[in-house]
Every structure is written in C-alpha cells, then in structure tokens.
Amino acid sequence: MTSAAASKRPRLITLSVALGLLLAGSIIFAVTFGPADIAPLEVWQTIAHHLGLIADSPVGRLRNAIIWELRLPRVLVAAGVGAGLALCGAVMQALTRNPLADPYLLGLSSGASLGAVAFLLAGAALYMPIGAFLGAAGAMLLTLLVTRLLGGATPSRAILAGIAISSLAAAATSFLIFWSATGDSYREILSWLMGSLSGSVWSDAGIVIVATLFVGLPVLLSGRSLDAFVFGDAAAATLGVDVARLRWLLLAATALLTGVLVSIGGAIGFVGLIVPHIVRLVTGSRHRLLLPISMLVGASFMIWTDTAARSLFAPRELPVGIITALIGAPIFLLVLLRYRRAT
Amino acid sequence: MSAGLDITDVSATAGGESILNGVTMRALPGSLTGLIGPNGAGKSTLLRATLGLVPTTSGTITFVGNDLPAMPRRNRARVAAFVEQIGANEAQLTAREVVMLGRIPFQSVWQAEPSPEDEQIVTEAIAAVDMSGFEHRQYNTMSGGEQQRLQIARALAQQPRLLLLDEPTNHLDVHAQLTALNLLRTRAQSGATVLLALHDLNLAAAFCDALVVLHQGRVVAQGAPQDVLTPALLRTVYNVDATLVSHPTSGRPMIAYNLPA
C-alpha cells in the first residue's frame, strides 16, 4: 500500500543519487573546458591526488596548477552559487506564496550589490559579505513594505515593488561608483555587478559552499513546515507551525545567503526562479523533495551556464548573468502567463 | 471541568471595533454543534479565536479543561483541526499530498517520508470523504467541491478530537452538502466535538444536535434546533419573516420563508 501510494513521485534517495552523479560529472567535465586541453581523467587524477586518494599524480605541475588553482575553484563557486540561489528562490516562493519570487526579481540582489559596493568603496573589502547581507535584508524589508502599501501581497504587486526597489538600489550603486571609483576598479565592479564568476579562487569557493550548506541544512529541515504554508498562514498555524517565527527566520536566512552569494558572484538573475519551477514539474510542491533537488539541479545548471559564459566567445568572457537572463526571462514570462490564466 | 469545548465570556476586537462581545457557549463531544448568524455576526472570528489565530481581549476558551489558545501550537494541532474557506490555489500537489498535510503535526523534523501509519490514516481520510481513486489527481485541477472535500479529509487526517469548520458546505452541490454533513455527524457520533459555522438554516436544523446563534458579536440563543429556531428569532436576527414546520419523517424543524406578496 505504502509503495503504491509513493510510486507516483520519484523518491528523494533515487533523485539525489542520480543528480549527485550528474553534479560530480558536471564538475569534472566543466573543468576540461578552457584554452589548455585537459582530459576528464586528468581532472579526476588531480582531484584524487589533492584529496589524498592517490599518492602520485601523473599530471604535470603546470596542468595541475591550471586544474587545481585556476579552473576547479571557479566551477565549485558556480556550483555553490547555483545551489544557493535555487534554494533562496524556492524558499521565497513558498513563504510569499508567489510563484514569481526570486532574490533577483524581489530586489534582494540589487540591495546586496549596493551594500557590497558601499563596503568595498569605503575600504572594507574584507567585510563585503556583511555589507551585501545588510543590503539584501534592507531591500527585502522595503519590497515587503511597498507590496503591503500597494494593497497586499499579490505576485504582480510584489514584482512591481521589487522592480522599484531594484532600480533604486541600482541607481544608488551607480552613483557610488560614479562618485568614488576610478579606472580599473570601475571596470572590475561593472563586470561583477552583471554577475560574473571570473577570477574565483579557493577562498571564494570556501565561503560560498560553507554559506550554502550552513544556511541550507536548517532550511532543508524546515521543508515540511513550508508545505504547511500552501493554504496560507492560518492553515499553517493550525498545523502546528509557528508562522511568524519561521517566516522571519527563513527570510533572514535567504537574505544572508543572497548577500554572501552576491558578494562573490554579483547579481546573477533568474536562477532562483527557473530552477525550482523546472524541478517542481518532476517533484511537485513538497519541499522535502523540492528543496534538496533544486539545490542539486541549481548547482549543475550554474556550472554549465558559467562554462558557456567563459567558452562561447573565448577568449572573451560574457558575464554569466547575461546567459541566465537569456534563459530565465522567457521562462519568467511563461510562469507569469500561466499564473494569469489560473486566477 | 467539561468534556468538550467551553467558551466563556470571550470578547475580541479588530481595528478598534468590537467583533465578539462576551460570548459564552459550549460544544459537547458526541454532538454536532452549528454556529449560525448573519454575515458579520462574528462566526469566523469566534472559530479563529478558539484556535488562537486571532487574539481575544477577555474570557477563556478551554477544551477538556485545557486553555486552547495558549496551548503549544503543535500539541493543539494534534487535538484540534480547522477547515476554513479557501480560495484558488496554484500548488502543484496531488489530492493525496494535500491530505497528507494533516499529518505534519505528528511528523518529526528528521523523518524523510511519511510513516506507514501516516499513509494508512490518509487513505482512510480520503475514503471517508468519498475521494478514493482521485488520490493522484492534481489538486489545482479539481472542482471547488472536490477541493472542499479534500480539505475536510486533511482535517480528518489530524484525527482531531475537536473539529472546527467555517462554512464547509460552500461550493458543494446538494448531494455533496448532505454527504459532508452526514460525514461530520458520524464523526461527532464517534466521540469528536464538532463545531461548524453554517449559512443554510435548513441544513443546520436538519443535521445539528445543537445550535448557537450569534448576532452582532453576542450569543442570542443556544440549544436544540427546535427550541432555538423560532419566527421571533428569525425576524430579530435575520430580518426575515418565516414559518416553522416539521419535517414529515424526521420531525426536525424546517424553515418556510414567507415572501412579501
């Protein structure tokens, strides 16, 4: 009986293993892309050597450095950013009961950019993630407030509020850059603003992965409570969920994670929107399944969009945000149209 | 200490306006209690206050002696279930997954999948609302009536000893209305305390063991339907002219509205 009931949906274990393998394969193959020709086996040997799995690697010192110092950190940053953004998107969609919610569309990313740039230009580059978190949290509060002022939370109002707050934060960011940045730092900041993972090093990978797991694990455990939100706050409360506490905790967690991700990778749009929607087609809306699977899919998705960003027009590099927007904007329209038809 | 739901002298305000004004009423286990009254009388607020969803300014609400609004949420969710009026929903959940939500108060954070016991209870709840065979249909593609029945099943999956429902027969056709109320009456007869807000006075009279009449935030009458429903009360509370007749077979009161000529 039990197995018959569960048979309609894929199980968490099966899906996680399959997508975990896809992620591992994506990491290895993405590293082979680039000006120097590198084989998947060499990537594996290098990783295994550094992890202490094999004593002597047949890979030469130069190639070892290209794989381990140059390409792998960037691929891991991409994986962490993709997983984190997908998680933030899925959580925000559930909490605000808004299918269009996404850290980028609701203004969090622009707020985080503003906070990060402000800290950077004030000479506190080391504390950029904190500035980004403060910016993301501030933008989120403003968006929620403006949504309420517009007459209550409907998805289109929230998006309008998000656009307004985004534009405001972007204008403030531009002003700050115009006022204080010069020459090289100007170009660098601009490329980072559009969303770019170029120049990622191991410390970036460490920060992104630790933040994603640190925020992600408790959020994954609250998956069932998020399910309870599906019929609104009152329904969640009568199912035993402490609605106010959970909402603020999770919104703070998404602001924190968005802040960290933006401080490393810039404002990369639409990942948090697209990934959960695609995953939902397979897993349905149960968050116990949706959240971890979205993270895994988001990680692989980001690895390949970033690989495309640095390979398509090599040696020139596109900001990865342009690619995610190219894929994401049409999907955003589809979701919007479907929502319009349903109501 | 009473065995059922005891509401004593409860008042509530919203936006500075008094919504409930010294409400005292009781709903007993084993019986179906109907909460009636015109729009704005305070029915929904009273149900919500009972579950601690809206604050009260005075009075006590207890179930089997326990202060219901003050109970820890999760414990309360294992005792009391609520079916409210629900609008359109975009969730991509199957009928079975919706009913499974009722098991949330019983599941541990570390539990990855529902237990066999959860599955069993959900299967029974779906069967109770006559929806077996529709379990894997998408909830958002179903009719209002089907969704309403699933909401009742979701509440039943909580195995509540206290079941509160706000207009559970809205959106239902006549057959489904009778089926739903019959189901709730059966639940009551097996020992649960069931309190439901109803608009349709004839349905209330036909099914409920007791009626509580709210008018402008006050209880103006409570007791057996034949004692409560009088032409005088219907005129004062509902502003209608009606004659009470007896059902030819059950003997229950029926309301015949006298229309202006």
Coordinates of C-alpha atoms in Angstrom, one line a residue:
Chain A
M1 CA 0.0 0.0 0.0
T2 CA 2.7 2.4 1.0
S3 CA 4.8 1.8 -2.0
A4 CA 1.8 2.1 -4.3
A5 CA 1.0 5.5 -2.7
A6 CA 4.5 6.7 -3.1
S7 CA 5.1 5.3 -6.6
K8 CA 3.7 8.4 -8.4
R9 CA 6.5 10.6 -7.3
P10 CA 10.2 9.8 -7.6
R11 CA 11.8 9.2 -4.2
L12 CA 14.3 11.6 -2.6
I13 CA 17.1 9.0 -2.5
T14 CA 16.8 7.9 -6.2
L15 CA 16.7 11.5 -7.4
S16 CA 19.5 12.7 -5.1
V17 CA 21.9 9.9 -6.2
A18 CA 21.2 10.5 -9.9
L19 CA 21.6 14.3 -9.6
G20 CA 24.6 13.9 -7.3
L21 CA 26.3 11.9 -10.0
L22 CA 25.3 14.4 -12.6
L23 CA 26.8 17.2 -10.4
A24 CA 30.1 15.2 -9.9
G25 CA 30.3 14.6 -13.7
S26 CA 29.5 18.3 -14.4
I27 CA 32.3 19.4 -12.1
I28 CA 34.9 17.1 -13.8
F29 CA 33.8 17.9 -17.4
A30 CA 33.4 21.6 -16.8
V31 CA 37.0 21.8 -15.7
T32 CA 38.1 20.4 -19.1
F33 CA 36.7 23.5 -20.9
G34 CA 39.3 26.2 -21.5
P35 CA 42.2 27.3 -23.6
A36 CA 44.5 24.4 -22.4
D37 CA 43.3 21.0 -23.5
I38 CA 42.7 18.9 -20.4
A39 CA 41.2 15.4 -20.3
P40 CA 38.5 14.4 -17.7
L41 CA 40.8 11.7 -16.4
E42 CA 43.5 14.3 -15.6
V43 CA 40.9 16.3 -13.7
W44 CA 40.0 13.2 -11.7
Q45 CA 43.6 12.3 -11.0
T46 CA 44.4 15.9 -9.9
I47 CA 41.4 16.0 -7.5
A48 CA 42.1 12.5 -6.2
H49 CA 45.7 13.4 -5.6
H50 CA 44.9 16.6 -3.7
L51 CA 42.3 14.7 -1.6
G52 CA 45.0 12.2 -0.7
L53 CA 43.2 9.3 -2.5
I54 CA 46.2 8.6 -4.8
A55 CA 49.8 9.3 -3.7
D56 CA 51.4 10.3 -7.0
S57 CA 49.6 12.1 -9.8
P58 CA 50.8 11.6 -13.3
V59 CA 49.6 15.1 -14.1
G60 CA 52.4 17.6 -14.7
R61 CA 52.9 20.7 -12.4
L62 CA 51.6 23.3 -14.9
R63 CA 48.5 21.3 -15.8
N64 CA 48.0 20.5 -12.1
A65 CA 48.0 24.2 -11.4
I66 CA 45.6 25.0 -14.2
I67 CA 43.2 22.4 -12.9
W68 CA 43.5 22.9 -9.2
E69 CA 44.2 26.6 -8.9
L70 CA 42.5 28.1 -11.9
R71 CA 39.5 26.1 -13.0
L72 CA 38.3 24.0 -10.2
P73 CA 37.7 26.8 -7.7
R74 CA 35.6 28.6 -10.3
V75 CA 33.5 25.5 -11.1
L76 CA 32.9 25.0 -7.3
V77 CA 31.9 28.6 -6.8
A78 CA 29.4 28.2 -9.7
A79 CA 28.0 25.0 -8.0
G80 CA 27.7 26.7 -4.7
V81 CA 26.1 29.9 -6.1
G82 CA 23.7 27.9 -8.3
A83 CA 22.6 25.7 -5.3
G84 CA 22.2 28.7 -3.0
L85 CA 20.2 30.8 -5.5
A86 CA 17.9 27.9 -6.3
L87 CA 17.3 27.3 -2.6
C88 CA 16.6 31.0 -1.9
G89 CA 14.2 31.1 -4.8
A90 CA 12.3 28.0 -3.7
V91 CA 12.0 29.2 -0.1
M92 CA 10.9 32.7 -1.1
Q93 CA 8.3 31.3 -3.5
A94 CA 6.8 29.2 -0.6
L95 CA 7.0 31.9 2.0
T96 CA 5.4 34.7 -0.1
R97 CA 3.1 32.2 -1.9
N98 CA 4.3 33.9 -5.0
P99 CA 5.4 31.8 -8.0
L100 CA 7.5 34.6 -9.3
A101 CA 9.6 35.2 -6.2
D102 CA 13.3 35.2 -6.7
P103 CA 16.2 37.0 -5.0
Y104 CA 16.8 39.0 -8.1
L105 CA 13.2 39.9 -9.0
L106 CA 12.3 41.0 -5.5
G107 CA 15.3 43.4 -5.3
L108 CA 17.5 41.4 -2.8
S109 CA 20.3 41.0 -5.3
S110 CA 20.4 44.8 -6.1
G111 CA 20.3 45.6 -2.4
A112 CA 23.1 43.2 -1.8
S113 CA 25.1 44.8 -4.7
L114 CA 24.6 48.2 -3.1
G115 CA 25.7 47.0 0.3
A116 CA 28.7 45.2 -1.1
V117 CA 29.8 48.2 -3.3
A118 CA 29.4 50.6 -0.4
F119 CA 31.6 48.5 1.9
L120 CA 34.1 48.0 -1.0
L121 CA 34.5 51.7 -1.7
A122 CA 34.6 52.5 2.0
G123 CA 37.7 50.4 2.1
A124 CA 36.2 47.5 4.0
A125 CA 36.6 44.9 1.1
L126 CA 37.0 42.1 3.6
Y127 CA 33.6 42.7 5.1
M128 CA 31.8 42.9 1.7
P129 CA 29.6 39.8 2.5
I130 CA 28.3 41.7 5.6
G131 CA 27.5 44.8 3.6
A132 CA 25.8 42.5 1.0
F133 CA 23.7 40.9 3.7
L134 CA 22.6 44.2 5.1
G135 CA 21.8 45.4 1.6
A136 CA 19.8 42.3 0.8
A137 CA 17.9 42.4 4.1
G138 CA 17.1 46.1 3.7
A139 CA 15.9 45.6 0.1
M140 CA 13.7 42.7 1.2
L141 CA 12.1 44.6 4.0
L142 CA 11.5 47.6 1.7
T143 CA 10.0 45.3 -1.0
L144 CA 7.7 43.7 1.5
L145 CA 6.7 47.1 2.9
V146 CA 6.0 48.5 -0.6
T147 CA 4.0 45.4 -1.5
R148 CA 1.8 46.0 1.5
L149 CA 1.4 49.7 0.7
L150 CA 0.3 48.7 -2.8
G151 CA -2.6 46.9 -1.1
G152 CA -1.5 43.4 -0.2
A153 CA 0.6 40.6 -1.4
T154 CA -0.2 39.5 -5.0
P155 CA 2.6 38.2 -7.1
S156 CA 2.4 41.1 -9.6
R157 CA 2.4 43.7 -6.9
A158 CA 5.4 42.1 -5.3
I159 CA 7.3 42.1 -8.6
L160 CA 6.4 45.8 -9.2
A161 CA 7.7 46.6 -5.7
G162 CA 10.8 44.5 -6.4
I163 CA 11.5 46.4 -9.6
A164 CA 11.1 49.7 -7.9
I165 CA 13.4 48.8 -5.0
S166 CA 15.9 47.2 -7.5
S167 CA 16.0 50.4 -9.6
L168 CA 16.5 52.5 -6.5
A169 CA 19.4 50.3 -5.3
A170 CA 20.9 50.2 -8.8
A171 CA 20.8 54.0 -9.0
A172 CA 22.4 54.3 -5.6
T173 CA 25.1 51.8 -6.6
S174 CA 25.8 53.6 -9.9
F175 CA 26.1 56.9 -8.0
L176 CA 28.5 55.4 -5.5
I177 CA 30.7 54.0 -8.4
F178 CA 30.5 57.3 -10.3
W179 CA 31.5 59.2 -7.3
S180 CA 34.4 57.2 -6.0
A181 CA 35.6 54.5 -8.3
T182 CA 38.4 55.0 -10.7
G183 CA 39.8 53.3 -13.9
D184 CA 40.5 49.6 -13.2
S185 CA 38.2 49.2 -10.1
Y186 CA 35.4 50.8 -12.2
R187 CA 35.7 48.1 -14.9
E188 CA 36.0 45.3 -12.4
I189 CA 33.0 46.4 -10.4
L190 CA 30.9 46.8 -13.5
S191 CA 31.7 43.2 -14.7
W192 CA 31.0 41.9 -11.2
L193 CA 27.7 43.8 -11.0
M194 CA 26.4 42.0 -14.1
G195 CA 27.1 38.7 -12.4
S196 CA 30.4 37.1 -13.2
L197 CA 32.4 34.3 -11.5
S198 CA 35.7 35.1 -13.2
G199 CA 38.7 35.3 -11.0
S200 CA 37.2 32.9 -8.4
V201 CA 39.8 31.5 -6.0
W202 CA 39.7 28.8 -3.4
S203 CA 38.7 31.2 -0.6
D204 CA 35.6 32.2 -2.7
A205 CA 34.7 28.6 -3.1
G206 CA 35.1 28.0 0.6
I207 CA 32.9 31.0 1.5
V208 CA 30.1 30.1 -1.0
I209 CA 30.0 26.4 -0.1
V210 CA 30.1 26.9 3.6
A211 CA 27.4 29.6 3.5
T212 CA 25.2 27.4 1.2
L213 CA 25.5 24.4 3.5
F214 CA 25.3 26.4 6.7
V215 CA 22.1 28.1 5.6
G216 CA 20.9 25.2 3.5
L217 CA 20.8 22.4 6.1
P218 CA 18.4 24.0 8.6
V219 CA 16.3 25.3 5.8
L220 CA 16.0 21.8 4.3
L221 CA 14.9 20.5 7.7
S222 CA 12.0 23.0 7.7
G223 CA 10.7 21.7 4.4
R224 CA 7.6 20.2 5.9
S225 CA 6.7 23.3 7.7
L226 CA 7.0 25.2 4.3
D227 CA 4.5 22.7 2.9
A228 CA 2.0 23.8 5.6
F229 CA 2.1 27.4 4.1
V230 CA 0.5 26.2 0.9
F231 CA -3.0 27.1 2.1
G232 CA -2.0 30.3 3.9
D233 CA -0.8 31.4 7.3
A234 CA -3.9 30.3 9.2
A235 CA -3.8 26.8 7.8
A236 CA -0.1 26.6 8.6
A237 CA -0.7 27.8 12.2
T238 CA -3.4 25.2 12.7
L239 CA -1.0 22.5 11.5
G240 CA 1.3 23.4 14.4
V241 CA 3.7 25.8 12.6
D242 CA 5.0 28.9 14.4
V243 CA 4.2 31.0 11.3
A244 CA 5.8 34.4 12.3
R245 CA 9.0 32.8 13.7
L246 CA 9.5 30.5 10.7
R247 CA 8.8 33.3 8.2
W248 CA 11.3 35.7 9.8
L249 CA 14.0 33.1 10.3
L250 CA 13.7 31.9 6.7
L251 CA 13.5 35.3 5.2
A252 CA 16.6 36.3 7.2
A253 CA 18.4 33.1 6.1
T254 CA 17.6 33.9 2.4
A255 CA 18.8 37.5 2.8
L256 CA 22.0 36.2 4.4
L257 CA 22.7 33.6 1.7
T258 CA 21.8 36.0 -1.1
G259 CA 24.2 38.6 0.4
V260 CA 27.1 36.1 0.5
L261 CA 26.4 34.8 -3.0
V262 CA 26.1 38.3 -4.5
S263 CA 29.3 39.4 -2.7
I264 CA 31.1 36.6 -4.5
G265 CA 29.4 36.3 -7.9
G266 CA 27.5 39.5 -8.3
A267 CA 23.8 39.8 -9.1
I268 CA 23.0 36.7 -11.1
G269 CA 19.4 36.7 -12.1
F270 CA 16.6 34.2 -12.7
V271 CA 18.4 31.1 -11.3
G272 CA 16.3 31.2 -8.2
L273 CA 13.2 31.5 -10.4
I274 CA 13.8 28.9 -13.1
V275 CA 15.3 26.0 -11.2
P276 CA 12.5 25.5 -8.7
H277 CA 9.9 25.7 -11.4
I278 CA 11.6 23.1 -13.6
V279 CA 12.2 20.8 -10.6
R280 CA 8.5 21.2 -9.4
L281 CA 7.4 19.6 -12.7
V282 CA 9.0 16.4 -11.5
T283 CA 8.8 16.6 -7.7
G284 CA 5.6 18.5 -7.1
S285 CA 5.4 21.2 -4.4
R286 CA 6.6 19.1 -1.4
H287 CA 9.5 20.9 -0.1
R288 CA 11.2 17.9 1.5
L289 CA 11.8 16.9 -2.1
L290 CA 11.8 20.2 -3.9
L291 CA 14.5 22.0 -1.8
P292 CA 17.3 19.5 -2.0
I293 CA 16.6 18.6 -5.6
S294 CA 16.5 22.3 -6.5
M295 CA 19.9 22.7 -4.9
L296 CA 21.4 19.9 -6.9
V297 CA 19.9 21.0 -10.2
G298 CA 20.8 24.6 -9.5
A299 CA 24.5 23.6 -8.9
S300 CA 24.8 21.7 -12.2
F301 CA 22.8 24.4 -14.1
M302 CA 25.1 27.2 -12.9
I303 CA 28.2 25.2 -13.7
W304 CA 27.1 24.8 -17.3
T305 CA 25.9 28.4 -17.8
D306 CA 29.2 29.6 -16.3
T307 CA 31.1 27.3 -18.6
A308 CA 29.1 28.6 -21.5
A309 CA 29.8 32.2 -20.4
R310 CA 33.6 31.7 -20.4
S311 CA 33.8 29.4 -23.5
L312 CA 31.2 30.6 -26.1
F313 CA 33.2 33.7 -27.2
A314 CA 36.6 32.6 -25.8
P315 CA 39.0 34.3 -25.2
R316 CA 36.4 37.0 -24.4
E317 CA 34.2 36.2 -21.5
L318 CA 30.5 37.0 -21.1
P319 CA 29.1 37.9 -17.6
V320 CA 27.2 34.8 -16.7
G321 CA 24.2 36.9 -15.6
I322 CA 23.6 37.6 -19.3
I323 CA 23.2 33.9 -20.1
T324 CA 20.9 33.2 -17.1
A325 CA 18.8 36.2 -18.1
L326 CA 18.6 34.9 -21.7
I327 CA 17.3 31.5 -20.4
G328 CA 15.4 33.0 -17.5
A329 CA 13.4 35.8 -19.0
P330 CA 11.3 33.6 -21.3
I331 CA 10.6 31.2 -18.5
F332 CA 9.6 34.1 -16.3
L333 CA 7.0 35.1 -19.0
L334 CA 5.7 31.6 -19.2
V335 CA 5.2 31.4 -15.4
L336 CA 3.5 34.8 -15.4
L337 CA 1.1 33.8 -18.3
R338 CA 0.2 30.5 -16.6
Y339 CA -0.4 32.3 -13.3
R340 CA -2.6 34.9 -15.1
R341 CA -4.7 32.2 -16.7
A342 CA -5.1 30.3 -13.4
T343 CA -6.5 33.3 -11.5
Chain B
M1 CA -14.1 20.5 34.0
S2 CA -16.1 19.9 30.9
A3 CA -15.5 17.2 28.4
G4 CA -16.0 19.5 25.4
L5 CA -15.3 23.0 24.2
D6 CA -16.2 25.7 26.7
I7 CA -16.1 29.3 25.6
T8 CA -16.7 31.7 28.5
D9 CA -17.3 35.5 28.2
V10 CA -15.0 35.9 25.2
S11 CA -14.6 39.3 23.6
A12 CA -12.5 40.3 20.6
T13 CA -11.9 43.5 18.7
A14 CA -10.5 44.2 15.3
G15 CA -9.4 47.7 14.2
G16 CA -10.9 49.2 17.3
E17 CA -14.3 47.7 16.5
S18 CA -15.9 45.1 18.8
I19 CA -16.4 41.8 16.9
L20 CA -17.2 39.5 19.8
N21 CA -18.9 40.7 22.9
G22 CA -18.9 38.4 26.0
V23 CA -19.6 35.2 24.1
T24 CA -20.4 32.2 26.2
M25 CA -21.2 28.9 24.6
R26 CA -20.4 25.2 24.8
A27 CA -20.0 22.4 22.3
L28 CA -20.2 18.9 23.6
P29 CA -18.4 15.8 22.4
G30 CA -20.6 13.4 20.5
S31 CA -22.7 16.2 19.1
L32 CA -22.7 18.3 16.0
T33 CA -22.9 22.0 17.0
G34 CA -24.0 24.6 14.4
L35 CA -22.9 28.2 14.7
I36 CA -25.4 30.3 12.8
G37 CA -26.0 34.0 12.4
P38 CA -26.0 36.6 9.6
N39 CA -22.8 37.8 7.8
G40 CA -20.6 39.8 10.1
A41 CA -22.1 38.3 13.3
G42 CA -18.7 37.1 14.3
K43 CA -18.8 33.3 13.4
S44 CA -15.4 33.2 11.7
T45 CA -13.8 35.3 14.3
L46 CA -15.1 33.1 17.1
L47 CA -13.8 29.9 15.3
R48 CA -10.4 31.6 14.7
A49 CA -10.2 32.9 18.3
T50 CA -10.8 29.3 19.5
L51 CA -7.6 28.2 17.8
G52 CA -5.6 31.2 18.9
L53 CA -5.5 32.6 15.4
V54 CA -6.9 36.0 16.5
P55 CA -6.3 37.5 20.0
T56 CA -9.1 37.8 22.5
T57 CA -9.5 40.8 24.8
S58 CA -11.1 38.8 27.6
G59 CA -12.6 35.5 28.5
T60 CA -11.4 31.8 28.4
I61 CA -11.6 29.1 25.8
T62 CA -10.9 25.6 27.0
F63 CA -11.2 22.1 25.5
V64 CA -11.4 19.3 28.0
G65 CA -10.1 21.8 30.6
N66 CA -7.1 22.9 28.5
D67 CA -6.6 26.5 27.6
L68 CA -6.8 26.1 23.8
P69 CA -5.4 29.4 22.5
A70 CA -2.5 29.1 25.0
M71 CA -1.6 25.5 24.1
P72 CA 1.7 24.9 22.3
R73 CA 0.9 25.0 18.6
R74 CA 1.9 21.5 17.8
N75 CA 0.0 20.0 20.7
R76 CA -3.0 22.0 19.7
A77 CA -2.7 20.8 16.1
R78 CA -2.9 17.2 17.4
V79 CA -6.1 17.9 19.2
A80 CA -8.0 20.4 17.1
A81 CA -8.3 20.8 13.3
F82 CA -9.7 23.7 11.3
V83 CA -11.3 23.8 7.8
E84 CA -11.5 27.3 6.6
Q85 CA -12.8 28.8 3.4
I86 CA -10.1 28.6 0.9
G87 CA -9.6 30.4 -2.4
A88 CA -7.9 29.4 -5.6
N89 CA -4.6 27.8 -5.2
E90 CA -1.6 27.2 -7.5
A91 CA 0.1 24.5 -5.6
Q92 CA 1.3 21.5 -7.6
L93 CA 0.2 18.9 -5.1
T94 CA -1.8 15.8 -5.6
A95 CA -5.0 15.2 -3.7
R96 CA -3.2 12.7 -1.5
E97 CA -0.3 15.1 -0.8
V98 CA -2.9 17.7 0.3
V99 CA -4.5 15.3 2.8
M100 CA -1.0 14.2 4.0
L101 CA -0.5 17.8 5.2
G102 CA -2.8 16.9 8.1
R103 CA 0.0 14.6 9.4
I104 CA 2.5 17.4 9.7
P105 CA 1.8 17.9 13.5
F106 CA 2.7 14.2 14.0
Q107 CA 5.9 14.0 11.9
S108 CA 9.4 14.6 13.3
V109 CA 11.7 17.0 11.6
W110 CA 14.2 14.2 10.9
Q111 CA 11.6 12.0 9.2
A112 CA 12.1 11.9 5.5
E113 CA 9.0 10.2 4.3
P114 CA 5.5 9.6 5.9
S115 CA 5.3 6.5 8.1
P116 CA 3.1 3.5 7.1
E117 CA 0.7 4.7 9.9
D118 CA 0.5 8.2 8.2
E119 CA -0.2 6.5 4.9
Q120 CA -3.0 4.4 6.4
I121 CA -4.6 7.3 8.2
V122 CA -4.5 9.4 5.0
T123 CA -6.0 6.5 2.9
E124 CA -8.9 6.3 5.4
A125 CA -9.5 10.1 5.5
I126 CA -9.7 10.1 1.7
A127 CA -12.1 7.2 1.7
A128 CA -14.2 9.0 4.4
V129 CA -14.9 11.9 2.0
D130 CA -15.5 9.5 -0.9
M131 CA -12.5 10.6 -2.9
S132 CA -10.7 7.2 -3.2
G133 CA -9.4 6.8 -6.7
F134 CA -8.8 10.6 -7.1
E135 CA -5.7 10.5 -4.9
H136 CA -3.1 11.2 -7.7
R137 CA -5.1 13.9 -9.4
Q138 CA -3.6 17.4 -9.2
Y139 CA -5.4 19.4 -6.5
N140 CA -5.4 22.6 -8.6
T141 CA -7.3 21.0 -11.5
M142 CA -10.2 19.9 -9.2
S143 CA -13.6 21.5 -8.8
G144 CA -14.4 23.7 -5.7
G145 CA -16.5 20.9 -4.3
E146 CA -13.7 18.3 -4.6
Q147 CA -11.2 20.7 -3.1
Q148 CA -13.5 21.3 -0.2
R149 CA -13.9 17.6 0.5
L150 CA -10.1 17.2 0.4
Q151 CA -9.8 20.0 2.9
I152 CA -12.2 18.1 5.2
A153 CA -10.1 14.9 4.6
R154 CA -7.0 16.9 5.5
A155 CA -8.6 17.9 8.8
L156 CA -9.7 14.3 9.4
A157 CA -6.1 13.1 8.9
Q158 CA -5.2 15.2 12.0
Q159 CA -7.5 12.7 13.9
P160 CA -8.8 15.7 15.8
R161 CA -11.0 15.4 18.9
L162 CA -12.1 18.9 18.2
L163 CA -13.1 19.8 14.6
L164 CA -13.9 23.4 13.6
L165 CA -15.3 24.2 10.2
D166 CA -16.1 27.5 8.6
E167 CA -18.9 27.1 6.0
P168 CA -17.8 23.6 4.9
T169 CA -20.7 23.3 2.6
N170 CA -19.9 26.3 0.4
H171 CA -19.1 25.3 -3.2
L172 CA -20.8 21.9 -2.7
D173 CA -23.9 20.7 -4.7
V174 CA -26.8 19.4 -2.7
H175 CA -25.7 15.8 -2.7
A176 CA -22.2 16.7 -1.6
Q177 CA -23.6 19.0 1.1
L178 CA -25.7 16.2 2.6
T179 CA -22.7 13.8 2.3
A180 CA -20.3 16.2 4.0
L181 CA -22.7 17.0 6.9
N182 CA -23.6 13.3 7.3
L183 CA -19.9 12.5 7.5
L184 CA -19.4 15.2 10.1
R185 CA -22.3 13.9 12.1
T186 CA -20.8 10.4 12.0
R187 CA -17.5 11.9 13.3
A188 CA -19.4 13.6 16.1
Q189 CA -21.2 10.4 17.0
S190 CA -17.9 8.6 17.3
G191 CA -16.9 11.0 20.1
A192 CA -15.5 14.1 18.5
T193 CA -16.6 17.6 19.3
V194 CA -17.6 19.2 16.0
L195 CA -18.4 22.9 15.7
L196 CA -19.3 24.4 12.3
A197 CA -20.4 27.7 11.0
L198 CA -23.3 27.4 8.6
H199 CA -25.3 29.7 6.4
D200 CA -28.1 27.4 5.4
L201 CA -30.5 27.3 8.3
N202 CA -32.4 24.3 7.0
L203 CA -29.2 22.2 6.7
A204 CA -28.3 23.4 10.2
A205 CA -31.7 22.4 11.6
A206 CA -31.6 19.0 9.8
F207 CA -28.2 17.9 10.9
C208 CA -27.1 19.7 14.1
D209 CA -27.7 18.5 17.6
A210 CA -27.3 22.0 19.0
L211 CA -27.3 25.5 17.5
V212 CA -25.6 28.6 18.7
V213 CA -27.0 31.8 17.3
L214 CA -24.6 34.8 17.0
H215 CA -25.9 38.3 16.4
Q216 CA -23.7 41.4 16.4
G217 CA -21.0 39.5 18.4
R218 CA -23.3 38.2 21.1
V219 CA -24.9 34.8 21.6
V220 CA -28.6 35.4 21.4
A221 CA -29.8 31.8 21.7
Q222 CA -28.4 28.3 22.0
G223 CA -29.9 24.9 22.4
A224 CA -31.7 22.2 20.4
P225 CA -32.8 23.4 16.9
Q226 CA -36.5 23.1 17.6
D227 CA -36.0 25.4 20.7
V228 CA -33.7 27.9 19.1
L229 CA -35.3 28.4 15.7
T230 CA -38.5 30.5 16.2
P231 CA -40.2 33.0 14.0
A232 CA -39.3 35.7 16.5
L233 CA -35.6 34.9 16.5
L234 CA -35.5 34.7 12.7
R235 CA -37.1 38.1 12.5
T236 CA -34.7 39.8 15.0
V237 CA -31.5 38.2 13.9
Y238 CA -32.0 37.6 10.1
N239 CA -34.7 40.2 9.5
V240 CA -36.9 37.6 7.6
D241 CA -40.5 36.6 8.0
A242 CA -40.7 32.8 8.3
T243 CA -42.9 29.9 9.5
L244 CA -41.5 26.8 11.2
V245 CA -42.8 23.5 10.0
S246 CA -41.9 19.9 10.9
H247 CA -40.1 17.6 8.5
P248 CA -42.7 14.9 7.6
T249 CA -40.4 12.0 8.5
S250 CA -37.6 13.2 10.9
G251 CA -39.8 15.7 12.7
R252 CA -36.9 18.2 12.6
P253 CA -37.8 21.9 12.2
M254 CA -37.8 23.3 8.6
I255 CA -38.0 26.9 7.8
A256 CA -40.5 28.2 5.2
Y257 CA -39.8 31.7 4.3
N258 CA -42.8 33.9 3.8
L259 CA -42.1 36.1 0.8
P260 CA -43.6 39.6 0.5
A261 CA -46.6 39.4 -1.9

